[in-house]
PDB file of C-alpha atoms in Angstrom:
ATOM      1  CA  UNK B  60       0.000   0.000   0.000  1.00 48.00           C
ATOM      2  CA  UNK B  61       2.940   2.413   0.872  1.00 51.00           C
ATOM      3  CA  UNK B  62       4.191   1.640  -2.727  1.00 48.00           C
ATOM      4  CA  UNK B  63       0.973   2.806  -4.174  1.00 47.00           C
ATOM      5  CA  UNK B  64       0.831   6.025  -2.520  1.00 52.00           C
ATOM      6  CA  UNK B  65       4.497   7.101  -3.332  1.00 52.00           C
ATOM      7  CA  UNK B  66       3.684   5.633  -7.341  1.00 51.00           C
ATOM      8  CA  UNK B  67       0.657   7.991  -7.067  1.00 53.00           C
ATOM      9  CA  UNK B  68       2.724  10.605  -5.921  1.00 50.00           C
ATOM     10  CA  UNK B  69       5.571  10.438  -8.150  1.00 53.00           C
ATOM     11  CA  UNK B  70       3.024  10.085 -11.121  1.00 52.00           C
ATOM     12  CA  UNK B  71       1.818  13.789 -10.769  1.00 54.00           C
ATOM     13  CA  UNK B  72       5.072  15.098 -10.282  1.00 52.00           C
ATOM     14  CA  UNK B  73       5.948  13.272 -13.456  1.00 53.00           C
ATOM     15  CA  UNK B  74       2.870  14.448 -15.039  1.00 55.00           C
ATOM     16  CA  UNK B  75       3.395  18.208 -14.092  1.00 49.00           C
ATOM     17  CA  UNK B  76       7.111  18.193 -15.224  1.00 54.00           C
ATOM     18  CA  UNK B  77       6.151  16.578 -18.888  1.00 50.00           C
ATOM     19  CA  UNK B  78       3.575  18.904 -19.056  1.00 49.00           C
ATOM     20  CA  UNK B  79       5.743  22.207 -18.176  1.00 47.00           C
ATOM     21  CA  UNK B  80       8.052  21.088 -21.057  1.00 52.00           C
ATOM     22  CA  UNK B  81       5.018  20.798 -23.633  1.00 61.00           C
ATOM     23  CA  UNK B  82       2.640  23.800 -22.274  1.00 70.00           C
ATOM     24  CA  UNK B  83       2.719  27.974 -22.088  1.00 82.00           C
ATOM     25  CA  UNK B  84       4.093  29.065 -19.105  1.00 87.00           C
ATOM     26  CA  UNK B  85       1.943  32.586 -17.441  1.00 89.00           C
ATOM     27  CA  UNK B  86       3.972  33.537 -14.311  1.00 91.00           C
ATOM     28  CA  UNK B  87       6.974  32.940 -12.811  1.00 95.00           C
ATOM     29  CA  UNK B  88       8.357  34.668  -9.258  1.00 96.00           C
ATOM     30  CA  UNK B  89      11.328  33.210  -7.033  1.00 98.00           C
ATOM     31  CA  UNK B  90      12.158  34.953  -3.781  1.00 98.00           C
ATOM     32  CA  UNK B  91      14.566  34.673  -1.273  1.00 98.00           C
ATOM     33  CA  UNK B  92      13.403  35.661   2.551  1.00 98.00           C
ATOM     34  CA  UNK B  93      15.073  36.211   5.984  1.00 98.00           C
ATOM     35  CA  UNK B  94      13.264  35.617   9.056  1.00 97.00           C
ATOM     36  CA  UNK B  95      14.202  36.317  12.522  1.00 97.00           C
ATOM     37  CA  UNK B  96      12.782  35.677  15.955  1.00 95.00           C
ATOM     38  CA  UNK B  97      13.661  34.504  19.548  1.00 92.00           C
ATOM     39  CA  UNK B  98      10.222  32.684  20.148  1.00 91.00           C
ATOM     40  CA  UNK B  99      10.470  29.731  18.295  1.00 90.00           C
ATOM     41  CA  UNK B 100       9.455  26.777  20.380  1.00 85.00           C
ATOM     42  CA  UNK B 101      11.735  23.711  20.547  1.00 80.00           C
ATOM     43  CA  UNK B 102      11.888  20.279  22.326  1.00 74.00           C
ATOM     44  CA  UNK B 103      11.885  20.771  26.132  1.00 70.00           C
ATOM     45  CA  UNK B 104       8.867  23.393  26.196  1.00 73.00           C
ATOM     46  CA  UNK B 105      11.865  25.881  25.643  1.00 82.00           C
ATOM     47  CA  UNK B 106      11.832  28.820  23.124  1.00 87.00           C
ATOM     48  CA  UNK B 107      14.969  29.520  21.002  1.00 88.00           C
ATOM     49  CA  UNK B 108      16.125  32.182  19.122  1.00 92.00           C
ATOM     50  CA  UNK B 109      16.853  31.221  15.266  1.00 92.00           C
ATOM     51  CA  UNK B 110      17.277  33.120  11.784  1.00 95.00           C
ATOM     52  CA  UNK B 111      15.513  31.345   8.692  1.00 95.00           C
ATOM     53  CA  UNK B 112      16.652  31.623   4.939  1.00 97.00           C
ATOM     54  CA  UNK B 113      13.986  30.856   2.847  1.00 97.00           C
ATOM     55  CA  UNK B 114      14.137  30.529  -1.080  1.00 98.00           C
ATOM     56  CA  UNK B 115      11.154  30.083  -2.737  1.00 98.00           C
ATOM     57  CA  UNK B 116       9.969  29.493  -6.888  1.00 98.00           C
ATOM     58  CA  UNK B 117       6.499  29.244  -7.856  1.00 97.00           C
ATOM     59  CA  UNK B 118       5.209  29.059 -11.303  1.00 96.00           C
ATOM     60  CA  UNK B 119       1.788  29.563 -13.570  1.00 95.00           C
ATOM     61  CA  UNK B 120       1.226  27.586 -16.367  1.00 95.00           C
ATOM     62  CA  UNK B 121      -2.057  26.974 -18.469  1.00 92.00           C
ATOM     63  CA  UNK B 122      -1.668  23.241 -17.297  1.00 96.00           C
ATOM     64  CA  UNK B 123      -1.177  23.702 -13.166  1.00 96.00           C
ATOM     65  CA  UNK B 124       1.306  25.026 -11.476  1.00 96.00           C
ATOM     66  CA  UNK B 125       4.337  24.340  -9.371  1.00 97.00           C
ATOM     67  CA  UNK B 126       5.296  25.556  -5.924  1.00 97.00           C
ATOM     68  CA  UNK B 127       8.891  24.958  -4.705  1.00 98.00           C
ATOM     69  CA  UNK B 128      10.807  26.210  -0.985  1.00 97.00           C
ATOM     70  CA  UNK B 129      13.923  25.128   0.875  1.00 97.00           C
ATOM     71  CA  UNK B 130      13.879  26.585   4.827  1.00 95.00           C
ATOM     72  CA  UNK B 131      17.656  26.578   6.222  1.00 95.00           C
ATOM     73  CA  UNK B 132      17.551  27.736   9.842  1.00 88.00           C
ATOM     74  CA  UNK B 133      20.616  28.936  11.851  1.00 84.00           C
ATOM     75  CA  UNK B 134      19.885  28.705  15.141  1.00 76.00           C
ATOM     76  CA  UNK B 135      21.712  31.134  17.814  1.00 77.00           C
ATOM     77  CA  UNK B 136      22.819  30.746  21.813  1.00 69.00           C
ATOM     78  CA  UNK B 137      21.704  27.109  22.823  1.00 67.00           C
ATOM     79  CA  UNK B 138      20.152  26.564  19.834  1.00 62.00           C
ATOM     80  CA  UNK B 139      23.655  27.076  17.635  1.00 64.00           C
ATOM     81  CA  UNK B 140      24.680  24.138  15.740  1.00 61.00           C
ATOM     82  CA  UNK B 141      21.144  22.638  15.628  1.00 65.00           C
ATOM     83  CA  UNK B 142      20.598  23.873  11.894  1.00 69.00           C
ATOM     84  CA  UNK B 143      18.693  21.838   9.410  1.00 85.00           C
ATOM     85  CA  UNK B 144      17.469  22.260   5.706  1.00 94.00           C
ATOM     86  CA  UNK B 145      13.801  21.575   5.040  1.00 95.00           C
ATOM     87  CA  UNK B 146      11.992  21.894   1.638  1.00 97.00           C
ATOM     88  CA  UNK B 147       8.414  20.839  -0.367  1.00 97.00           C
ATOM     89  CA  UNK B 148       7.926  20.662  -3.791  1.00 98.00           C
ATOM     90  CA  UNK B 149       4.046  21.068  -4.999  1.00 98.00           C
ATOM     91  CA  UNK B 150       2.757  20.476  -8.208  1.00 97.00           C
ATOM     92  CA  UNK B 151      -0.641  20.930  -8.837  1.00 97.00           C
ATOM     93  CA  UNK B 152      -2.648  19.627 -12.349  1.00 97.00           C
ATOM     94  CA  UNK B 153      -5.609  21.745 -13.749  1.00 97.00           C
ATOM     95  CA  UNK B 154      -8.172  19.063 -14.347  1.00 97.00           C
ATOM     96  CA  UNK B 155     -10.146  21.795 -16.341  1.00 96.00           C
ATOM     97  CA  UNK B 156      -7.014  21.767 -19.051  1.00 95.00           C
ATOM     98  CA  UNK B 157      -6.888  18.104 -18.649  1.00 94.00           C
ATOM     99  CA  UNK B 158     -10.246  17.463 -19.383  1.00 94.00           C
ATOM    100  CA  UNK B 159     -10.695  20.315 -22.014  1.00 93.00           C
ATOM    101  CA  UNK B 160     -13.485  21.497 -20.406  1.00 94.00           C
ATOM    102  CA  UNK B 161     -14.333  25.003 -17.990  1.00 94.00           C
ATOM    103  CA  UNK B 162     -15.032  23.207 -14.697  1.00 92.00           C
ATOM    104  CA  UNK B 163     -15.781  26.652 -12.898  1.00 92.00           C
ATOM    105  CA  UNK B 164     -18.256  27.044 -10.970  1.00 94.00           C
ATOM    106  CA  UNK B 165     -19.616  29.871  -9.082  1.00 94.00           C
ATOM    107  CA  UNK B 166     -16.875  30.902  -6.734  1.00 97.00           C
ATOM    108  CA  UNK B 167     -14.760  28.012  -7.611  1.00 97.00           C
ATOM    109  CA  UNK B 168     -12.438  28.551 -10.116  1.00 96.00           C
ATOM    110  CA  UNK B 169     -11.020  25.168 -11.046  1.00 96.00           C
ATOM    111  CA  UNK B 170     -10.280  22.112  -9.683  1.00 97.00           C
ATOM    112  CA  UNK B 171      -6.879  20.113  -9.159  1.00 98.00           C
ATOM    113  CA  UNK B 172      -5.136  17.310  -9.168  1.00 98.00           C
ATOM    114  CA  UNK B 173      -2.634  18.093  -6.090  1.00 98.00           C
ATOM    115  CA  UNK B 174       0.839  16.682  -4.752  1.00 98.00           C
ATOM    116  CA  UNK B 175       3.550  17.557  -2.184  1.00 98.00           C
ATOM    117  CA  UNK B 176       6.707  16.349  -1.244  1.00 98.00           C
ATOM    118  CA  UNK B 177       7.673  17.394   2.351  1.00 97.00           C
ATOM    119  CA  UNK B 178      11.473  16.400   2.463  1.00 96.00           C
ATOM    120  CA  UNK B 179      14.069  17.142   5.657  1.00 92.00           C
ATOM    121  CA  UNK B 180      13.554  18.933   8.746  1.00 84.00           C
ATOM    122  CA  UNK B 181      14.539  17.845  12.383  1.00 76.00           C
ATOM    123  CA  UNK B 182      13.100  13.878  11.939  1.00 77.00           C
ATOM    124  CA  UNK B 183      14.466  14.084   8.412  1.00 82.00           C
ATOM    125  CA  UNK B 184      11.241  12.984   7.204  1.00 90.00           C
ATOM    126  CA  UNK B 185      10.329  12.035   3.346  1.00 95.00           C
ATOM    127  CA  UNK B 186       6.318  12.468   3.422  1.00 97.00           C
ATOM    128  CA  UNK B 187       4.173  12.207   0.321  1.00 98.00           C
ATOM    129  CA  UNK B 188       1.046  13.984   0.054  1.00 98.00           C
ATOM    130  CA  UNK B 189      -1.821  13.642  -2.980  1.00 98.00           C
ATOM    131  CA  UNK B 190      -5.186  15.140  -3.000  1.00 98.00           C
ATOM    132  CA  UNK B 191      -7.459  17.576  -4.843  1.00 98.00           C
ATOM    133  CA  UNK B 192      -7.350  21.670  -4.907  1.00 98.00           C
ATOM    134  CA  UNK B 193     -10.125  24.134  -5.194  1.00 98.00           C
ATOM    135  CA  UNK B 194      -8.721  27.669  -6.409  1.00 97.00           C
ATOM    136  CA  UNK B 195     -11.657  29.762  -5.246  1.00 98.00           C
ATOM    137  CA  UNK B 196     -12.531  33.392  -7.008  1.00 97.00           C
ATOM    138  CA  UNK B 197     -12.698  35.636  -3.699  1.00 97.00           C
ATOM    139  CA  UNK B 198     -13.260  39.333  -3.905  1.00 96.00           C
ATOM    140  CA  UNK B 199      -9.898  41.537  -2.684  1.00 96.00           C
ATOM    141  CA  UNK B 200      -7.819  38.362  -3.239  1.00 97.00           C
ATOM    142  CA  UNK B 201      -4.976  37.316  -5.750  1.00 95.00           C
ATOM    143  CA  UNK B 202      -5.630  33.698  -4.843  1.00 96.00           C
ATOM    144  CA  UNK B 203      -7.690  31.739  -2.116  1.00 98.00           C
ATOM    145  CA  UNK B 204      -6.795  28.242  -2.924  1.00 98.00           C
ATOM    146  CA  UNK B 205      -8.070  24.685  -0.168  1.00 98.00           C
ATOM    147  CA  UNK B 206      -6.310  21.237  -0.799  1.00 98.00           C
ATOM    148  CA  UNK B 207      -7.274  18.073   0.835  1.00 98.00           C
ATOM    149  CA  UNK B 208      -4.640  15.839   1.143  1.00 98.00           C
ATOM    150  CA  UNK B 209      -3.872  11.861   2.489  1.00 98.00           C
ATOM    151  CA  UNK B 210      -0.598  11.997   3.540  1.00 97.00           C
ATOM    152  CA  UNK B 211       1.894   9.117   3.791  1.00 97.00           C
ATOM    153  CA  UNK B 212       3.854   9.963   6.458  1.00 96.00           C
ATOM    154  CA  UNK B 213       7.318   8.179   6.681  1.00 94.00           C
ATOM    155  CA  UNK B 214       7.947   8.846  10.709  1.00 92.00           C
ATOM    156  CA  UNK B 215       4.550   8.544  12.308  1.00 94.00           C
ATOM    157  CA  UNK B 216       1.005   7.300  11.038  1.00 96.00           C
ATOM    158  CA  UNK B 217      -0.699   7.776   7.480  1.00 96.00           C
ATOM    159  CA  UNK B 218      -3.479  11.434   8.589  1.00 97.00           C
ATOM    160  CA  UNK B 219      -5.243  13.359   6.651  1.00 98.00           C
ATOM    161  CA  UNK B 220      -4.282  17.460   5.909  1.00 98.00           C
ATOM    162  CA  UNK B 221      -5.956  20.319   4.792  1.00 98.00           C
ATOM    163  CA  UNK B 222      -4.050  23.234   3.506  1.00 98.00           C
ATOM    164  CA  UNK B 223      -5.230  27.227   2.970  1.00 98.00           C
ATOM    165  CA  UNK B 224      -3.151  29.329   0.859  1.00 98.00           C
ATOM    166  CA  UNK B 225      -4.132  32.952   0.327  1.00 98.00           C
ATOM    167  CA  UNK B 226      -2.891  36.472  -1.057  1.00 98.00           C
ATOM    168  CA  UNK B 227      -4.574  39.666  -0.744  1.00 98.00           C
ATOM    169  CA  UNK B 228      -2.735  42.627  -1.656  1.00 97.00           C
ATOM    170  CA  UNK B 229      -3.669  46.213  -0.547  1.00 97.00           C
ATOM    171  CA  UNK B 230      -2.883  49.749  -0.321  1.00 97.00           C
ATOM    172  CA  UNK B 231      -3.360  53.107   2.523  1.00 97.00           C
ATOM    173  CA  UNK B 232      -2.618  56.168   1.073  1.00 96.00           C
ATOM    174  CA  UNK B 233       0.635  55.942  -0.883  1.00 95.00           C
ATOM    175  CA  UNK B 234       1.870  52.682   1.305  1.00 97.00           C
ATOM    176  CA  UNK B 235       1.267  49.193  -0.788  1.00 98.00           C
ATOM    177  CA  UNK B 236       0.732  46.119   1.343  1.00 98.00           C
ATOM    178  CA  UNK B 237       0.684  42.453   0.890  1.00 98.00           C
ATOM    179  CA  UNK B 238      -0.980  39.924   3.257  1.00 98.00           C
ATOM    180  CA  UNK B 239      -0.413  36.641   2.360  1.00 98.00           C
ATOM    181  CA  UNK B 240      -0.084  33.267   3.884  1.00 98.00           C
ATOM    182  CA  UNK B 241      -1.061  29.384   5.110  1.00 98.00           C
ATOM    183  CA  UNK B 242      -2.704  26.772   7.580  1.00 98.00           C
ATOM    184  CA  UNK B 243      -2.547  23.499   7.801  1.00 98.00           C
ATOM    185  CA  UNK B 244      -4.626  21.133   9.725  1.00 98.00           C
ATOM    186  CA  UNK B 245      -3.863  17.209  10.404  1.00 98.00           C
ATOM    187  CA  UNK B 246      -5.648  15.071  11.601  1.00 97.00           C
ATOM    188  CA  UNK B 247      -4.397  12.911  15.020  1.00 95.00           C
ATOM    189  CA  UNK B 248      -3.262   9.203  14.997  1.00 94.00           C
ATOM    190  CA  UNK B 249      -2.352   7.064  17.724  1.00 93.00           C
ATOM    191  CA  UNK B 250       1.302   8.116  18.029  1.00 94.00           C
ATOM    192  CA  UNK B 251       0.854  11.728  17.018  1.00 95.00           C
ATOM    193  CA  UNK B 252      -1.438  14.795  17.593  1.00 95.00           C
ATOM    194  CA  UNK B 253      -3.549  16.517  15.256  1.00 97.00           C
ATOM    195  CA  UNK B 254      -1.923  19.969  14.252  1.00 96.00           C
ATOM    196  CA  UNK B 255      -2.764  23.222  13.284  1.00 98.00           C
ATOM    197  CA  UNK B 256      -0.114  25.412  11.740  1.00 98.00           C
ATOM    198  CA  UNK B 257      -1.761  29.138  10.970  1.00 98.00           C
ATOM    199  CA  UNK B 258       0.991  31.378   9.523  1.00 98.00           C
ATOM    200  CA  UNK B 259       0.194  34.922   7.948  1.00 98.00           C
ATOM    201  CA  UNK B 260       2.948  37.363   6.927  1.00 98.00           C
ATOM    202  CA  UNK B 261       2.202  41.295   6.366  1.00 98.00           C
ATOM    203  CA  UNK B 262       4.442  42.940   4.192  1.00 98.00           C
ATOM    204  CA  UNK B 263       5.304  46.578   3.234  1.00 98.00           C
ATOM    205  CA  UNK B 264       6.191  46.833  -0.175  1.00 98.00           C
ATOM    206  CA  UNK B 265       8.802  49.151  -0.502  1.00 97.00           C
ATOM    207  CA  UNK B 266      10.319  48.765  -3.686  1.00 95.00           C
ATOM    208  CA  UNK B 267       7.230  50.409  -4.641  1.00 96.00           C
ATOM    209  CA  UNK B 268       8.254  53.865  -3.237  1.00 95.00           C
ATOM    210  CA  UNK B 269      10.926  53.521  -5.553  1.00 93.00           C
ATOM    211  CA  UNK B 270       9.270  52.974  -8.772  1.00 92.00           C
ATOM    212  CA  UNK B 271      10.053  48.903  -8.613  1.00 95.00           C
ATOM    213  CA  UNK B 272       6.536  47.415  -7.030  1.00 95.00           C
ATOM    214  CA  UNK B 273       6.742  43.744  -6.084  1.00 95.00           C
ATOM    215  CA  UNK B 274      10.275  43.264  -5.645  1.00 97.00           C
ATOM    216  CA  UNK B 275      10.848  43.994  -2.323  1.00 98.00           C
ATOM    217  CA  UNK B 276       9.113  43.749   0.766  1.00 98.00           C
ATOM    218  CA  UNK B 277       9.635  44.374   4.783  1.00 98.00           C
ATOM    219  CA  UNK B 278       7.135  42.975   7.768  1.00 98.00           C
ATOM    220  CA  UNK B 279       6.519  40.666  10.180  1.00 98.00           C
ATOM    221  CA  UNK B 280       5.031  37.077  10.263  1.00 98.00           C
ATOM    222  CA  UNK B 281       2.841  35.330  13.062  1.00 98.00           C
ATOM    223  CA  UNK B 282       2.893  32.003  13.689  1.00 97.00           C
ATOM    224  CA  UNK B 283       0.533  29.728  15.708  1.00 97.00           C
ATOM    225  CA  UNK B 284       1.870  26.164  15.520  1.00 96.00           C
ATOM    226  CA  UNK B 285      -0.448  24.352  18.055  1.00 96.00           C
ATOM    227  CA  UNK B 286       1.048  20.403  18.569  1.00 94.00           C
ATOM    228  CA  UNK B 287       4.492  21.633  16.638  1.00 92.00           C
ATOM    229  CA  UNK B 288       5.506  18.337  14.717  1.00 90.00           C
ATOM    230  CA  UNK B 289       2.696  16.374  16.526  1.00 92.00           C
ATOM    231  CA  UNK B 290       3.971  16.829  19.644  1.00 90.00           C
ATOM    232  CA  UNK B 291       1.315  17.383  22.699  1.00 88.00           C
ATOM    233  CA  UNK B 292       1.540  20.059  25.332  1.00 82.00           C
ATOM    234  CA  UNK B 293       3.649  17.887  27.639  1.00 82.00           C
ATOM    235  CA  UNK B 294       6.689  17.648  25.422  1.00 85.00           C
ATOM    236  CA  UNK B 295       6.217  21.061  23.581  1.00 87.00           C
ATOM    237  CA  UNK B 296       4.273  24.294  23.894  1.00 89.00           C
ATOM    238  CA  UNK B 297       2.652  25.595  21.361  1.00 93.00           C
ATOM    239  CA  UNK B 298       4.109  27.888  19.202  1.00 93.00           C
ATOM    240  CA  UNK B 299       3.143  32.147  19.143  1.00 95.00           C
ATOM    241  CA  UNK B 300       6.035  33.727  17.481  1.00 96.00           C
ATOM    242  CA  UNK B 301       6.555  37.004  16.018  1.00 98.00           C
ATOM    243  CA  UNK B 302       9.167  37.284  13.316  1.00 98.00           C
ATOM    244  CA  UNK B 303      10.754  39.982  11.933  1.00 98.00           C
ATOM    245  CA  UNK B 304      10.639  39.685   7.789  1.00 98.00           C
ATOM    246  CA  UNK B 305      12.083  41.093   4.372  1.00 98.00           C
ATOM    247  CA  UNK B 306      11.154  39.368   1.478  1.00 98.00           C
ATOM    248  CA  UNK B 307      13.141  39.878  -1.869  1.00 98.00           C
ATOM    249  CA  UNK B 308      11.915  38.767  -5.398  1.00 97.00           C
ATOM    250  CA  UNK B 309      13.585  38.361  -8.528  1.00 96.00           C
TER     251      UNK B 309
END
């Protein structure tokens, strides 16, 4: 069974990088962010002080699209020499360009075919995640986007996920902002908790003052990471950190 879920996974990542070599590509944005905070909560029910590099690629074509990031933390005082790389690779199929047909409707824009690879981290896990996406036409909002996922976990039991994604950009006076963001929800097993992960960012963008909107961006992002890693309250707090942000895009 554990063979079928990773064939089903690699199958759409197969399917979206065929594709990307055959079909139009409409966007593409990579980014590379630096996050900073000393309330990141670690094993022990202790908080730690750590500075993230992010780099991130996502793309647009009229097939799907692709979503790619790598986190590298460096961790600083007790936490120094505890860094790790951690990464997830998303491709996501347009079932309304695979089926030739506008499968809109009402709010919902279209409907996917949807995989992740979650790679790295502290366990060094290798989870595979397949599902479907609804992008959903909100007012005020670049994207609003829900994907139910089964997840085959390779440390802990098989859950289920659901991930939020959304973008709304917005301006007061002459200032341009960006809120933007996730959360995930899993469901709990016998040897793990349920989680809830709800991370927003708000972002100043102030290569707009300059004539150069979009490219880069200053804030802060809040994270509530209640049963961090599926851990309960009586090895690890939950997480409520503030972290300091700039965002760069090229």
């Amino acid at each position: 069974m554990t063979h079928c879920k990773r064939g089903i996974a690699i199958a759409c990542l197969t399917i979206a990088g065929i594709s990307s070599a055959q079909a139009e590509k409409l966007f593409s944005d990579s980014s590379i962010s630096l996050l900073h905070s000393d309330q990141y909560q670690a094993f022990g029910r202790e908080q730690q002080e750590q500075t993230f590099f992010t780099f991130e690629n996502v793309t647009a074509h009229d097939w799907g699209g692709t979503f790619f990031f790598v986190d590298v933390n460096q961790g600083h005082g007790r936490s120094s020499g505890q860094d790790d790389v951690y990464g997830e690779f998303s491709p996501a199929l347009s079932l309304s360009w695979l089926s030739g047909r506008d499968l809109g409707l009402g709010p919902i824009r279209d409907l996917s075919l949807a995989a992740t690879y979650e790679f790295g981290g502290e366990t060094d896990l290798n989870n595979y995640l397949t599902g479907i996406s609804l992008a959903w036409d909100v007012p005020g909002f670049q994207y609003v986007n829900t994907t139910f996922y089964y997840v085959n976990n390779s440390e802990v039991s098989d859950d289920l996920q659901l991930t939020l994604t959304w973008g709304s950009p917005f301006e007061i006076g002459p200032a341009r902002f960006l809120f933007d963001g996730f959360l995930d929800y899993s469901t709990g097993e016998s040897d793990h908790a349920s989680e809830l992960n709800f991370t927003p960012q708000l972002k100043l963008d102030l290569g707009h003052f300059n004539g150069h909107p979009g490219v880069l961006y200053a804030g802060i992002e809040y994270a509530y990471w209640r049963n961090k890693y599926g851990l309960r309250d009586e090895v690890m707090d939950t997480e409520s950190s503030v972290s300091a942000l700039v965002k760069f895009h090229f």
